[in-house]
Short mmCIF file of the C-alpha atoms (twelve columns), coordinates in Angstrom:
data_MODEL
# 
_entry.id   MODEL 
# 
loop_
_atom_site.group_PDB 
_atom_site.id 
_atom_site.type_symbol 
_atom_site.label_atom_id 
_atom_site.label_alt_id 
_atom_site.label_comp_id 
_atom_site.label_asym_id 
_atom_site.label_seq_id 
_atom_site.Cartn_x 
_atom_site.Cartn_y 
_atom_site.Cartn_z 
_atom_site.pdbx_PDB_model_num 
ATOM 1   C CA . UNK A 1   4.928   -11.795 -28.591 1 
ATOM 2   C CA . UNK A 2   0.662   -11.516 -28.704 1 
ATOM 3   C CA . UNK A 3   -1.414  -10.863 -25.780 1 
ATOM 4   C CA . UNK A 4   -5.088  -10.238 -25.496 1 
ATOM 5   C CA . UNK A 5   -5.782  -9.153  -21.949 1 
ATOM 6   C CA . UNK A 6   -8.956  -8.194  -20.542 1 
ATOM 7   C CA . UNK A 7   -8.448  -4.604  -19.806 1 
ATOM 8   C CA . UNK A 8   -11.339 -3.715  -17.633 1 
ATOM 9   C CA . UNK A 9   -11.246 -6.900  -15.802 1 
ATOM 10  C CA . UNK A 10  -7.911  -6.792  -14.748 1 
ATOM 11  C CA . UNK A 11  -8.310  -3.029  -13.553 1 
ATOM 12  C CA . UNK A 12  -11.536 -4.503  -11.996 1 
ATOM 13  C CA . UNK A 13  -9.406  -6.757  -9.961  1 
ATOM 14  C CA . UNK A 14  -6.746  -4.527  -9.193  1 
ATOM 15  C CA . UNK A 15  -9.877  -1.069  -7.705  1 
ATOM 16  C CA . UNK A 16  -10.770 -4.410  -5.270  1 
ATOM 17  C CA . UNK A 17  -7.167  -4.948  -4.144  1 
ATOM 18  C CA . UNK A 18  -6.641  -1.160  -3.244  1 
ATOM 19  C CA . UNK A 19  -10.085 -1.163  -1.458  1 
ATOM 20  C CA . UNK A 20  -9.017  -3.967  0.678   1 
ATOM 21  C CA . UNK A 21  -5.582  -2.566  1.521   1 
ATOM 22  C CA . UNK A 22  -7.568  0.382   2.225   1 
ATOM 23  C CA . UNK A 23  -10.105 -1.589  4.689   1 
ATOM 24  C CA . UNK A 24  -7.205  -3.529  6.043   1 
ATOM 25  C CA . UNK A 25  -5.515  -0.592  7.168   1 
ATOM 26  C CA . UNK A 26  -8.227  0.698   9.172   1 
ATOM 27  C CA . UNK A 27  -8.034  -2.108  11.468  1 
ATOM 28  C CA . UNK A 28  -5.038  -0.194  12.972  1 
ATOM 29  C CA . UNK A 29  -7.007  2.420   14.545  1 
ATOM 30  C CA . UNK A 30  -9.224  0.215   15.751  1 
ATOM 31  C CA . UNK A 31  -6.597  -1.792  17.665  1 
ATOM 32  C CA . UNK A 32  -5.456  1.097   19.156  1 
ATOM 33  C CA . UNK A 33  -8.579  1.556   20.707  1 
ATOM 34  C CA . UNK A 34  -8.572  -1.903  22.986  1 
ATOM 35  C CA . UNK A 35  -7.132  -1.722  26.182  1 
ATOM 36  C CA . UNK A 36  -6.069  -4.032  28.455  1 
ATOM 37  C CA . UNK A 37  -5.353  -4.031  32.049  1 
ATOM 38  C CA . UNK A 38  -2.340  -5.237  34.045  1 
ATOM 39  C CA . UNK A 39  1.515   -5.052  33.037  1 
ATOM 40  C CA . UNK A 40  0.781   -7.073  29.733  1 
ATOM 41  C CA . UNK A 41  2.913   -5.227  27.186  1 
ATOM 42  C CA . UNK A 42  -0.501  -4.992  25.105  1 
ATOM 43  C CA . UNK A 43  1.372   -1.348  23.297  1 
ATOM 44  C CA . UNK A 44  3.831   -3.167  22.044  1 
ATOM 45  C CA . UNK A 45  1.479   -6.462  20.871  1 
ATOM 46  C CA . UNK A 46  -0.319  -4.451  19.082  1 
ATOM 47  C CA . UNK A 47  2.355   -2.301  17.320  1 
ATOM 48  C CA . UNK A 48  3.848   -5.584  16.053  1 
ATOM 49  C CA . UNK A 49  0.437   -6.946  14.892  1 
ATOM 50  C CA . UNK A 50  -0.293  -3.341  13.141  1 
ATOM 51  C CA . UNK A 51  3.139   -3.693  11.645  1 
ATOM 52  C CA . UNK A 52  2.312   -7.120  9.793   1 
ATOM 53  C CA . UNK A 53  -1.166  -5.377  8.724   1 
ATOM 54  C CA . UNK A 54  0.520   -3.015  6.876   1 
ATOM 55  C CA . UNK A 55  2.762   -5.086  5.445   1 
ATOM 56  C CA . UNK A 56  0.224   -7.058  3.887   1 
ATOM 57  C CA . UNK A 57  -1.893  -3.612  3.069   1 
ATOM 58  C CA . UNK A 58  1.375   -2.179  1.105   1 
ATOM 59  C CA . UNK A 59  1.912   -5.550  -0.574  1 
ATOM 60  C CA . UNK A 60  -1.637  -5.249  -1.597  1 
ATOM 61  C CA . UNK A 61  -1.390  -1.902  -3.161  1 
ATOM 62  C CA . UNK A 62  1.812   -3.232  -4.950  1 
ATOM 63  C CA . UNK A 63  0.064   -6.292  -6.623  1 
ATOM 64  C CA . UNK A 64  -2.950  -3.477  -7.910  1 
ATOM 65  C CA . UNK A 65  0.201   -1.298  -9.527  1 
ATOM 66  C CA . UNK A 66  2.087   -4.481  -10.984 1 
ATOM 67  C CA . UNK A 67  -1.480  -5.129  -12.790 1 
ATOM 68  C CA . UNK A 68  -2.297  -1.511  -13.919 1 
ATOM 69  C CA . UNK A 69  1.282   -1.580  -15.068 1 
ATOM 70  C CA . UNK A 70  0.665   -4.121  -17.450 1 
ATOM 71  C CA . UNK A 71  -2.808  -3.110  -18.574 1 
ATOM 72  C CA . UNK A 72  -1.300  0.358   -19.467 1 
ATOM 73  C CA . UNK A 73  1.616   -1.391  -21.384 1 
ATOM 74  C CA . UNK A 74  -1.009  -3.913  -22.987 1 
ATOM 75  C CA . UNK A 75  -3.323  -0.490  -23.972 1 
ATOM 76  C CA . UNK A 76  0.417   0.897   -25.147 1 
ATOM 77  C CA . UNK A 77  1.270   -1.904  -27.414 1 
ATOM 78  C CA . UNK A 78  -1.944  -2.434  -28.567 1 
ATOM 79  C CA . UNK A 79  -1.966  1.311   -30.155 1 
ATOM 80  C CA . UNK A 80  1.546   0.105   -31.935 1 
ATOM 81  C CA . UNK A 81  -0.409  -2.261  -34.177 1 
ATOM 82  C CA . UNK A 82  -0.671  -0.586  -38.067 1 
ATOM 83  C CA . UNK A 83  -3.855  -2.292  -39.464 1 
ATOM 84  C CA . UNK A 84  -4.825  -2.668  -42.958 1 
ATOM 85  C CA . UNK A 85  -5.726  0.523   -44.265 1 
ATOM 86  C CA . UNK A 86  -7.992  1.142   -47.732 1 
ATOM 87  C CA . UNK A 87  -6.572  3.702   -50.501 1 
ATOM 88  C CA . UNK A 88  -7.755  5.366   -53.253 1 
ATOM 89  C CA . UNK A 89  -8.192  3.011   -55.709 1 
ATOM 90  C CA . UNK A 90  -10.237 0.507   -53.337 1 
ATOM 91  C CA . UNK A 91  -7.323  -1.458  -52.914 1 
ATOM 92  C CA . UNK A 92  -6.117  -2.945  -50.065 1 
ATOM 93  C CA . UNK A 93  -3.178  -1.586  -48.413 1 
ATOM 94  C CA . UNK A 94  -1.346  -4.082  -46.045 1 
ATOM 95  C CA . UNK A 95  1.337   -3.025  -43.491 1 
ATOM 96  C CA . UNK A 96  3.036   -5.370  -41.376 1 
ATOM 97  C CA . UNK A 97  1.821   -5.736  -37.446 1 
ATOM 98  C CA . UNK A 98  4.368   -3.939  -35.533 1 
ATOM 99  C CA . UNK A 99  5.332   -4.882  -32.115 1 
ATOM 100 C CA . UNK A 100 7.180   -3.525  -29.148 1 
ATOM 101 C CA . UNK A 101 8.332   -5.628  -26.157 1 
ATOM 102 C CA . UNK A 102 6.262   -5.088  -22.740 1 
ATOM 103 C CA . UNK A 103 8.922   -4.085  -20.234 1 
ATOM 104 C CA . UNK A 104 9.015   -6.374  -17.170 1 
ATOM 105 C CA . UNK A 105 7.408   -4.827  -14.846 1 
ATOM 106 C CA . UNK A 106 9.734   -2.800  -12.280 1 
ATOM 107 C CA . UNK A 107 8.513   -3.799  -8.891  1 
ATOM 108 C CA . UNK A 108 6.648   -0.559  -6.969  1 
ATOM 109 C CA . UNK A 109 8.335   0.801   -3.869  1 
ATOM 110 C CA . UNK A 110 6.950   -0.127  -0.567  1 
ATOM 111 C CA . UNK A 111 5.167   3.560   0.498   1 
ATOM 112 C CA . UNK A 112 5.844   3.042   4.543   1 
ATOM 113 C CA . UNK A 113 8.337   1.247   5.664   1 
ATOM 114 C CA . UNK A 114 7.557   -2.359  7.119   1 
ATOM 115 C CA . UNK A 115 8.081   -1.374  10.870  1 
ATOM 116 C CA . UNK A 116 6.603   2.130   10.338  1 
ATOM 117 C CA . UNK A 117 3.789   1.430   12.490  1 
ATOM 118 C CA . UNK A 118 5.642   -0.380  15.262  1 
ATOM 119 C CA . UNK A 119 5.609   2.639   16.770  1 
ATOM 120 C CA . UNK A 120 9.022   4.064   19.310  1 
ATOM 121 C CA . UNK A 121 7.245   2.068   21.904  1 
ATOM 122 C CA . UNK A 122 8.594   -1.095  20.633  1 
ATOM 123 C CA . UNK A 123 11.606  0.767   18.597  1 
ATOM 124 C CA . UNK A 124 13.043  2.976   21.742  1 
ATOM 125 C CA . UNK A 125 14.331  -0.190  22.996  1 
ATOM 126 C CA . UNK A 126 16.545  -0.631  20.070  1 
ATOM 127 C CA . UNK A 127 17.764  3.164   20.320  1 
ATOM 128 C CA . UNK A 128 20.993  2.789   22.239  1 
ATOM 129 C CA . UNK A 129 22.272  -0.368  20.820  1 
ATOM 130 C CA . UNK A 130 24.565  0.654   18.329  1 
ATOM 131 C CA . UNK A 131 27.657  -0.994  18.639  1 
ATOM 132 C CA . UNK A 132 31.190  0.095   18.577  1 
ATOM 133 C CA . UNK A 133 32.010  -2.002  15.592  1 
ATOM 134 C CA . UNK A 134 29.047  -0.574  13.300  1 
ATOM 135 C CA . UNK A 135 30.258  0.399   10.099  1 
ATOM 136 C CA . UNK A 136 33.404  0.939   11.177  1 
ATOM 137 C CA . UNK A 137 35.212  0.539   7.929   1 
ATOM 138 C CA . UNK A 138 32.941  2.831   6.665   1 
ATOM 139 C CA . UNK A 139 32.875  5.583   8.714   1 
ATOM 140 C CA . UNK A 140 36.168  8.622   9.673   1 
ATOM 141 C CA . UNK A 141 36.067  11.423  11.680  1 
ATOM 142 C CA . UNK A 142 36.283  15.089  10.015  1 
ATOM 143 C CA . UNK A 143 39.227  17.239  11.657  1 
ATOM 144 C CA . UNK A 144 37.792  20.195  13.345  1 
ATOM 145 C CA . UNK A 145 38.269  23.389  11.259  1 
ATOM 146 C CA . UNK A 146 36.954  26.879  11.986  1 
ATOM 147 C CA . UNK A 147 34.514  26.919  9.214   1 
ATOM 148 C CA . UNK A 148 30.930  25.894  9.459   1 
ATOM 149 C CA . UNK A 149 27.892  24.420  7.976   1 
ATOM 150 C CA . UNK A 150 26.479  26.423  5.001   1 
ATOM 151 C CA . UNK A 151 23.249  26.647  4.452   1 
ATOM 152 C CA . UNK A 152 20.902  27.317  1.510   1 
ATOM 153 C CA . UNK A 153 18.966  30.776  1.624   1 
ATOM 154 C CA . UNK A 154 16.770  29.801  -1.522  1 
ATOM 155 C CA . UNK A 155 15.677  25.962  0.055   1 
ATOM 156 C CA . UNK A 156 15.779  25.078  3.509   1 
ATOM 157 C CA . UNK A 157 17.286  21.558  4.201   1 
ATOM 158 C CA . UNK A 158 18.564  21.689  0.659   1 
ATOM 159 C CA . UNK A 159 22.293  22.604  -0.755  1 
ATOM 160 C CA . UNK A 160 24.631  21.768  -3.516  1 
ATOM 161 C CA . UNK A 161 28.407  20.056  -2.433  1 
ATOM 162 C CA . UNK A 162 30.171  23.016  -4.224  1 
ATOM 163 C CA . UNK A 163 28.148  25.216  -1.215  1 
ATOM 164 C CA . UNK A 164 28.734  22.589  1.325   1 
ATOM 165 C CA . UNK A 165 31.347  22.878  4.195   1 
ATOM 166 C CA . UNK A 166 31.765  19.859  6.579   1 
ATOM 167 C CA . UNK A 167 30.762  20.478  9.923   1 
ATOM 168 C CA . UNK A 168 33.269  20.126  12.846  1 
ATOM 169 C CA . UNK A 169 33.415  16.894  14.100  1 
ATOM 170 C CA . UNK A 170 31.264  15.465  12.087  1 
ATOM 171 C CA . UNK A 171 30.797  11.570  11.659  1 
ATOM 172 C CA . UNK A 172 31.243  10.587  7.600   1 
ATOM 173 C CA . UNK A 173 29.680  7.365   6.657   1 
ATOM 174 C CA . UNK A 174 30.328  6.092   3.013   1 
ATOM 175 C CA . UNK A 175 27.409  4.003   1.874   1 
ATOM 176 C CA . UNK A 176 28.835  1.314   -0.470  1 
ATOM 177 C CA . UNK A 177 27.147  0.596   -4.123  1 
ATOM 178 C CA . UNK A 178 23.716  -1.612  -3.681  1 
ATOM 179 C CA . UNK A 179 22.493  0.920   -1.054  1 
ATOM 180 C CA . UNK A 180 20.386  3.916   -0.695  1 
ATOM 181 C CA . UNK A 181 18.617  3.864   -4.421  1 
ATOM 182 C CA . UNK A 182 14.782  4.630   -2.977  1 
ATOM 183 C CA . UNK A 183 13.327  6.748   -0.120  1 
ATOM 184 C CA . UNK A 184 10.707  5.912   1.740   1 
ATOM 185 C CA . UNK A 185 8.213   7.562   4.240   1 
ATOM 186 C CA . UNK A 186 6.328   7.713   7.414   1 
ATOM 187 C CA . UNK A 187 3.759   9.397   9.626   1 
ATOM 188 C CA . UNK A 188 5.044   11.837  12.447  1 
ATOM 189 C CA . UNK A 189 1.552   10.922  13.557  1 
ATOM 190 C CA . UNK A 190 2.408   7.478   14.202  1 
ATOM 191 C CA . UNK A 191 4.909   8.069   17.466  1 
ATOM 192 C CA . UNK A 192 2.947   7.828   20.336  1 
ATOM 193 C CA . UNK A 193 4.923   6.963   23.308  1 
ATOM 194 C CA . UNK A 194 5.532   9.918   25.497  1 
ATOM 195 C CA . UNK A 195 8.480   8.025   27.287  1 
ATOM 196 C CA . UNK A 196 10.277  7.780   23.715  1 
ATOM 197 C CA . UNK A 197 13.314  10.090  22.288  1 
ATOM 198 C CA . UNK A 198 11.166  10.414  19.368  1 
ATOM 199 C CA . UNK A 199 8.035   11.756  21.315  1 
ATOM 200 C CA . UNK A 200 10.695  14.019  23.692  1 
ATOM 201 C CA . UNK A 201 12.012  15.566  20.149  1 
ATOM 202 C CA . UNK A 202 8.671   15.871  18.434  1 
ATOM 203 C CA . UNK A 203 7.495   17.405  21.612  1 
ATOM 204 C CA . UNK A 204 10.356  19.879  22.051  1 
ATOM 205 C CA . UNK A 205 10.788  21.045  18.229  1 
ATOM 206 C CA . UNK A 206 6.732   20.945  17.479  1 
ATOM 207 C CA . UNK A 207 5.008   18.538  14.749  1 
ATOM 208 C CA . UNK A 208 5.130   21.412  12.077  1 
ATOM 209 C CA . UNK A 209 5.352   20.334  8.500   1 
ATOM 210 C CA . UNK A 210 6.337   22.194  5.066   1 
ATOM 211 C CA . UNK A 211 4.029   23.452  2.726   1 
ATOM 212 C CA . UNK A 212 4.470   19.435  1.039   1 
ATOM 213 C CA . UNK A 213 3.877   17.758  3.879   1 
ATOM 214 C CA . UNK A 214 7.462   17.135  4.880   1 
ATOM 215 C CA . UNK A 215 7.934   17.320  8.647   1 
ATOM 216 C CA . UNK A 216 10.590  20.012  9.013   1 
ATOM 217 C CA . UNK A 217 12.756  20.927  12.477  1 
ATOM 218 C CA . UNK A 218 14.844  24.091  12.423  1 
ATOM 219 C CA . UNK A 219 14.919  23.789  8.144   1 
ATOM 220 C CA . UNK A 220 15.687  20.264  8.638   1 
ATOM 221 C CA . UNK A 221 14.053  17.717  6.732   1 
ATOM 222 C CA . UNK A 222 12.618  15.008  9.601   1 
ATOM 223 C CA . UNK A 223 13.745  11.315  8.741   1 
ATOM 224 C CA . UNK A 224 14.131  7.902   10.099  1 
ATOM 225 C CA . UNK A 225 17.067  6.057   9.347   1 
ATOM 226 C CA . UNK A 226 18.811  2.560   11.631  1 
ATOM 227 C CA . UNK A 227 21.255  3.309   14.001  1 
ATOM 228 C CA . UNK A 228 24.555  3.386   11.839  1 
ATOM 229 C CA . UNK A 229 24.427  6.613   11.396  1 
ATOM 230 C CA . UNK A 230 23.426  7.884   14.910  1 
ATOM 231 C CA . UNK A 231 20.198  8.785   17.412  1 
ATOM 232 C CA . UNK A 232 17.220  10.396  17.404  1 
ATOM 233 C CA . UNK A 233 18.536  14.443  17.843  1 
ATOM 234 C CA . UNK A 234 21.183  14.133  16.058  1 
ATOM 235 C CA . UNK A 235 21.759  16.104  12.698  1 
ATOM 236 C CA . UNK A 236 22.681  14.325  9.725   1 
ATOM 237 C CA . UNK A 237 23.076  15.860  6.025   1 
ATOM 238 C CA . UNK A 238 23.175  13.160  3.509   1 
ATOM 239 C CA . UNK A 239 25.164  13.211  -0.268  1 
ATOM 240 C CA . UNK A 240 23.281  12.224  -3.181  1 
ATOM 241 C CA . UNK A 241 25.239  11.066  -6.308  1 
ATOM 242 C CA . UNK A 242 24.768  14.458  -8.426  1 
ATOM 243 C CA . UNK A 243 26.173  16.544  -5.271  1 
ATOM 244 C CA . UNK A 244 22.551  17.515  -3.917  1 
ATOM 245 C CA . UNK A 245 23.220  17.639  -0.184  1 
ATOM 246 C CA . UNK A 246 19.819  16.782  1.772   1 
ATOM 247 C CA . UNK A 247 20.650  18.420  5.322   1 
ATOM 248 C CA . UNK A 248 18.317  16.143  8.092   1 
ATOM 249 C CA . UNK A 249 18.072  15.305  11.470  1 
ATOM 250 C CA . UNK A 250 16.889  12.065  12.995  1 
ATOM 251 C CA . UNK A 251 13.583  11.771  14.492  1 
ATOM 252 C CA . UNK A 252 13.073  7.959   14.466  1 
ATOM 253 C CA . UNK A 253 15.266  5.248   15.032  1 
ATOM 254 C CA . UNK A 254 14.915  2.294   12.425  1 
ATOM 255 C CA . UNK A 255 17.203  -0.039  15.096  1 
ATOM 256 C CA . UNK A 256 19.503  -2.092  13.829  1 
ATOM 257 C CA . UNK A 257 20.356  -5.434  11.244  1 
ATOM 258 C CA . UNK A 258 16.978  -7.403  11.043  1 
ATOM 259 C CA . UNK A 259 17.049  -9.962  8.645   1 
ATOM 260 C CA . UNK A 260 13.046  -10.513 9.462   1 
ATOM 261 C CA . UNK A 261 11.958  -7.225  8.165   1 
ATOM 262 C CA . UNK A 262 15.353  -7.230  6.013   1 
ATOM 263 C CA . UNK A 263 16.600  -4.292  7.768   1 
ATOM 264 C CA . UNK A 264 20.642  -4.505  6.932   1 
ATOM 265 C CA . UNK A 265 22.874  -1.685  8.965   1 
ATOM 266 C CA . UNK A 266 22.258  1.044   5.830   1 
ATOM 267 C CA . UNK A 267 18.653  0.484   6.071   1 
ATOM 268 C CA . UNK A 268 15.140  -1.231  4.991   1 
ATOM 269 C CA . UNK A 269 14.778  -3.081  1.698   1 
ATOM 270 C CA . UNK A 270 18.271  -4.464  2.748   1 
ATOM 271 C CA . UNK A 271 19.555  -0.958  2.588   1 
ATOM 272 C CA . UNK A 272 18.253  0.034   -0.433  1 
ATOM 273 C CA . UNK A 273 16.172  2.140   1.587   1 
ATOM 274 C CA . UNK A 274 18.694  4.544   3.373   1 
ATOM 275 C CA . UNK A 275 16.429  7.352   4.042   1 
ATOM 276 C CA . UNK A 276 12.685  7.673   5.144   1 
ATOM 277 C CA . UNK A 277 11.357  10.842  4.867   1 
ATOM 278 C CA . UNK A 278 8.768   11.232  8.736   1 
ATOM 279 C CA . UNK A 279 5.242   13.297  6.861   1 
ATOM 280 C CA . UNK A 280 2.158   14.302  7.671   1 
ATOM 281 C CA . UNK A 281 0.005   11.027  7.839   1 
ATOM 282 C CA . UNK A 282 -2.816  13.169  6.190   1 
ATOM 283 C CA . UNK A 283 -1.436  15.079  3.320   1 
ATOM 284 C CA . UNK A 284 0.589   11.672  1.895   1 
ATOM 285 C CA . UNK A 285 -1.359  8.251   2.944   1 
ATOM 286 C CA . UNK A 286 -2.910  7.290   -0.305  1 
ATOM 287 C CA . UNK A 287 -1.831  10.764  -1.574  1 
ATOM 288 C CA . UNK A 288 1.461   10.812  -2.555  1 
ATOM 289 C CA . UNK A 289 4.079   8.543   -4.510  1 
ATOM 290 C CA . UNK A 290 7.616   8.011   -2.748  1 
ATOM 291 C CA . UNK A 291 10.081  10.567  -2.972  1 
ATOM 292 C CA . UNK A 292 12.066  10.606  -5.792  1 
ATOM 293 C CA . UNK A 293 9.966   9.265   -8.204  1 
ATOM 294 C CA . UNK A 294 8.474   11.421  -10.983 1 
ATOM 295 C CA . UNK A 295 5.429   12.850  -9.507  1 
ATOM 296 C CA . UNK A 296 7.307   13.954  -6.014  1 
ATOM 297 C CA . UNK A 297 10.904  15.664  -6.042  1 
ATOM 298 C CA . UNK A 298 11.987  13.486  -9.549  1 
ATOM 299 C CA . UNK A 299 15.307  15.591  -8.798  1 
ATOM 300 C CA . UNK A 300 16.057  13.244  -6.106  1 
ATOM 301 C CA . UNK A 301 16.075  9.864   -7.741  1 
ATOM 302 C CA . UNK A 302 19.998  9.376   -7.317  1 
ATOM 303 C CA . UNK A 303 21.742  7.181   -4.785  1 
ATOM 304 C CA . UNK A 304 22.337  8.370   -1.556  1 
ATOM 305 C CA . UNK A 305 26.127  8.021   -1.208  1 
ATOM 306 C CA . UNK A 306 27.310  9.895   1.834   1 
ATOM 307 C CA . UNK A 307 26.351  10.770  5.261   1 
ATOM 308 C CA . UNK A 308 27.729  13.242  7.521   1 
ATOM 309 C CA . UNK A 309 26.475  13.327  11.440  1 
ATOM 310 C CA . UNK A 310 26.998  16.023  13.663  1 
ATOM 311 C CA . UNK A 311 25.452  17.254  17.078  1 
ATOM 312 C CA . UNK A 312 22.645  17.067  18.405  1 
ATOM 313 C CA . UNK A 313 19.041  19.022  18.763  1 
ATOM 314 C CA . UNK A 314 18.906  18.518  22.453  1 
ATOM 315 C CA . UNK A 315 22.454  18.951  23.344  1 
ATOM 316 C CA . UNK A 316 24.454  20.507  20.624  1 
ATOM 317 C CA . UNK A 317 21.493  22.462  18.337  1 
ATOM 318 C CA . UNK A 318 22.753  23.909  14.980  1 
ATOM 319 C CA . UNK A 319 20.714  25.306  11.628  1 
# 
């Protein structure tokens, strides 16, 4: 297979895509700015118009990475060529063209979720409308016992399974092959509505954030996730494949099965997405790669494949 691509044009291209997701982004702030009068819903208008923004924006920044993925594999196989070389006695050395095959590319991961800027205004409604048949095949009960949760002294939020001890009546969830291969994230910043769990927890715990960026409550790692596994407050520690335990607790609700945004009941990306790591909008927009990819936390790129939920911050609170 021979290509000649036009390097610098195609990067070109790709520096004018990123600007405009860039631009089109900042049109969010500046719809949060109108105001309307009256009992219009105009919050929750513009959270689902900001949502489709950044759908487009992310989709944007995808299309520039699919194209600087193939000019750096172009550049790659390009250097593979062995071109006639002259020897000593002025004769021609020839060597036969060698060629490797440009891997399709793999497509980028989504940064924010599709519904991370439809702020809890819109999502608090969805909050308490997890049903009694959700994942019931899926999840059991754990006895009580009169042990407890261990946690790591070296890593907050962090353990191993050979460290971990179930908590006491705690919720297990097994998440079934297909599901929970890629994290994603979103802004703390981007819950706004003071009548909201998520606001009442943010408000109650503080907005404080590790020295990465993560937002972080009592240890806990901050993340959004639908409402099979439970409600914002409520602690969940989820089970990667090589035994890493991630211990969490829920500060935005995700709702539940929406085809349109193809939201299944494990999560975004039709549950591919199982976790989304809530960050400080300032430190990772345009910063930072998704977690668990080789520039941030590499060690996490395994499938999530449990999930335990226990307590809760305002009721029940734990480490």
């Amino acid at each position: 297979m021979k290509f000649i691509l036009n390097c610098q044009q195609a990067e070109e291209l790709g520096k004018k895509l990123n600007d405009y997701s860039t631009k089109l982004s900042d049109t969010t702030s500046e719809l949060q700015l109108l105001k309307v009068d009256g009992d219009f819903d105009w919050a929750g208008t513009i959270n689902l118009i900001n949502s489709n923004i950044n759908i487009t924006a992310d989709r944007m920044k995808n299309a520039q990475k699919y194209i600087q993925l193939v000019v750096d594999k172009h550049t790659g196989l390009q250097k593979t060529f062995e071109y006639p070389t002259v020897v000593a006695n002025d004769t021609v050395k020839k060597t036969t063209p060698v060629e490797n095959p440009i891997p399709v590319p793999q497509d980028p991961t989504i940064k924010p979720s599709s519904s991370e800027n439809q702020t809890d205004s819109t999502k608090a409604t969805t909050i308490n409308q997890k049903t009694s048949d959700t994942a019931s095949s899926s999840e059991t009960i754990v006895p009580p016992s009169s042990t407890t949760t261990s946690t790591s002294t070296t890593s907050p939020g962090i353990t191993n399974a050979s460290d971990y001890t179930t908590p006491d009546g705690a919720r297990h969830f097994t998440i079934p092959e297909g599901n929970g291969e890629r994290y994603t994230y979103m802004a703390w910043q981007a819950i706004t509505s003071p009548s909201s769990n998520q606001y009442r927890l943010r408000e109650a715990a503080g907005m404080n954030f590790d020295d990465e960026g993560f937002g972080r409550i009592d240890g806990r790692y901050v993340i959004a996730c639908t409402t099979t596994f439970g409600q914002v407050g409520e602690y969940v520690d989820f089970k990667l494949e090589d035994g890493t335990i991630l211990k969490c607790i829920i500060g935005d609700s995700k709702g539940g099965v929406n085809p349109q945004y193809n939201v299944s009941e494990w999560g975004h990306n039709n549950g591919k997405n199982v976790v989304e790591f809530i960050v400080d909008k300032n430190s990772w927009y345009n910063k930072k790669d998704n977690p668990g990819t080789p520039s941030n936390h590499p060690e996490w790129n395994h499938r999530v494949t449990e999930a335990y939920v226990y307590g809760n911050y305002f009721t029940d609170r734990r480490s």
